[in-house]
């Protein structure tokens, strides 16, 4: 006991890590499923970069309508305005330009992706469509983003228009991503087919867009400044929506109005790198051999103004704002995510793992090596603006759920002939990475989507995954590795659960690269269970109510803490912790949906909708958790084998309510401290759907885990922690009086009446009056004797704050001495605050007597 005496004051003073979920979490609690939130954020990102608004921000007419203003430059208008455009966002850009400048426009030609007009019409996006008798001629082509005959016809029409201009004319060039494929004009004798083959090969071998477009420019009449040269001596104003990291105007759509700074040596170098030099068609060799003597020199572009009107930075900023409004700590990791898709996936997988340990510091952390590995990976990816430290710091602040956002364009090296896209492949790879790293009781979701709405040659914009992906796939007999080996991510996601993981937006009419969203949401609720000696299985598993009842019985000796991993109301995994030894037991597939229906029959109150599949511990997680159960500490009854624990748990009775976030979680009431807290008159009820649900409960154990600290410092285990007080006891009679029927819950006869040890009484009494969802943690000595004090760790205001935006900033847990001299009256039903449990002589810091 002496050791404990030394520990306690320290415990009391320990700067407990606040686990704060601020006010906005209440909004988060509107309980949209994570996937819905992810899709909503993705859509908001896309919405922020729609072409019309961006064009209007850059262009204006002077009041007299004589001058066109482009940022701070002015151009004279005198029936001299022409327009050309090419790219995935150009239809909307042209519509906005026509809206503004229609009366001045003499003629226009645009080249846009096949089907985009019909898609916009179907979606009712009038603002993206040209007027019925528009002066702008539209060509649709480049099916699946590959240059074709239609695109070639468009390119020729654009070239013709440009070549016909005079020094009095002004050519407005609208450029966006996808422009290269939509403006193919190979230099003879290179044919369209030869150019197509070469670019396809380069892309498939993982060439970056910079490399790809260096080659394209050299083989094209219009790229690399060729269009500007064709329009000379007319004035040229290019409005560019960037889809390339860093917004390099010479790369976007292969820079048709920017002089190329590359030479033939650069091209040969690239072709060598991808093993394509030897097999080059003769025509390509011919053009390359002529290229250096006929460059599109810089002098040809002095008449050009190139202006970037938008990029994915804008999209990320909007999504960040939306994420914050949903209650997330949102950090933009980078707007320049690039590199091989495998490395990028590894980065996100490891980041989620490291992040998890920062968000749930009371659990085993990532090792120093893993941290270093993450930084190494980041360095290898050479992401110029990566905000990794900021992201990690944000998590370590423990202010609740985190959303990391990134933009960019990783590269895929095609090995197979499957159907997929960069985003779906990345998502699938990240899903596979999640399996490698134990993520613990935390909701994780990764989404990758192309802002153009079309990922590779597929109908989908991208996909989202969670750590459950591997088990979900296995349940449907889908082998992720095989699909990855064939670059068949789209087929994989189509087959998995009827395609629910796919992101479908249809063509968006814009294009600013890809968006990656990584959501990390601590999502545990907690309960206690117990082991009755002499029985071969866990007696009951459930919420704190059952745990308390169990602890109040002399014959129960071990409290288990059950972490439930939930996504919305759906429980996807369970973790049991033997709370004295701190060892984990994995309770995979703790229950099946059939059990729930069983519970329903028995009328045990609000039920979850059965929503399998139920378990999702990855193999790695299971192994890790199960391995902790092998060495049971002496004196504790432990399951030796993971399987046995699982079997026991499965057989057993449990209360499905324990698997749902409690119902009383939103707008619970207000008050400046636990003692003045006023529960709201009514609380939302569990409808069994996502609506009206709270965020999952916050953990009962304080994040910095004083128990572990006590244990390691004391070198012994004097405490029985984990006796949580659960809100479901609220309003119940306290021990000593006849046990009331728990609403919707069959009371076990005699489970707590009169048999509880003295040490449990304050907790039970307090529980009877404690505001919901404010469960204190009671530490009782292992062998409570008369006259023993207890240590009560009160979550205090912080827990309340997490559920009520009106409450002040939390101060952390406050330890409180509950001394045995508490008037008996206080233990018989009238206790309304922790203070009432003090005798008046209690020292400020708890002391064990
Ligand atoms: N089966 C596949 N699996 C994975 N990625 C693929 C697959 N097929 C094509 N890709 C990748 O998709 C990319 C082309 O996709 P997409 O047409 O969306 O191009 P994009 O880069 O968005 O086009 P742009 O930048 O011109 O707008 C290429 O990088 C290619 O490697
Ligand atoms: O068209 C292209 O070249 C790519 O989308 C990059 O802009």
PDB file of C-alpha atoms in Angstrom, residues 14 17 42 66 94 113 119 168 191 204 378 487 575 634 642 685 689 799 807:
ATOM      1  CA  UNK A  14      -0.658  14.139 -13.441  1.00  0.00           C
ATOM      2  CA  UNK A  17      -4.184  14.508 -21.476  1.00  0.00           C
ATOM      3  CA  UNK A  42     -15.533  15.617 -52.078  1.00  0.00           C
ATOM      4  CA  UNK A  66     -15.231  48.450 -74.723  1.00  0.00           C
ATOM      5  CA  UNK A  94     -16.914  28.749 -72.608  1.00  0.00           C
ATOM      6  CA  UNK A 113     -14.740  15.287 -73.893  1.00  0.00           C
ATOM      7  CA  UNK A 119     -24.120  14.748 -69.109  1.00  0.00           C
ATOM      8  CA  UNK A 168      -6.146  43.530 -84.515  1.00  0.00           C
ATOM      9  CA  UNK A 191       0.408   9.757 -87.291  1.00  0.00           C
ATOM     10  CA  UNK A 204       1.245   2.856 -68.594  1.00  0.00           C
ATOM     11  CA  UNK A 378       7.300  11.362 -47.051  1.00  0.00           C
ATOM     12  CA  UNK A 487      -4.757  -3.003 -62.239  1.00  0.00           C
ATOM     13  CA  UNK A 575     -11.761  -5.241 -28.395  1.00  0.00           C
ATOM     14  CA  UNK A 634      -0.951 -14.719 -11.684  1.00  0.00           C
ATOM     15  CA  UNK A 642      -7.963 -16.135 -28.437  1.00  0.00           C
ATOM     16  CA  UNK A 685     -33.960   8.269 -29.208  1.00  0.00           C
ATOM     17  CA  UNK A 689     -30.702   4.285 -38.220  1.00  0.00           C
ATOM     18  CA  UNK A 799     -17.047  15.176 -21.305  1.00  0.00           C
ATOM     19  CA  UNK A 807     -20.295  24.253 -21.999  1.00  0.00           C
TER      20      UNK A 807
END
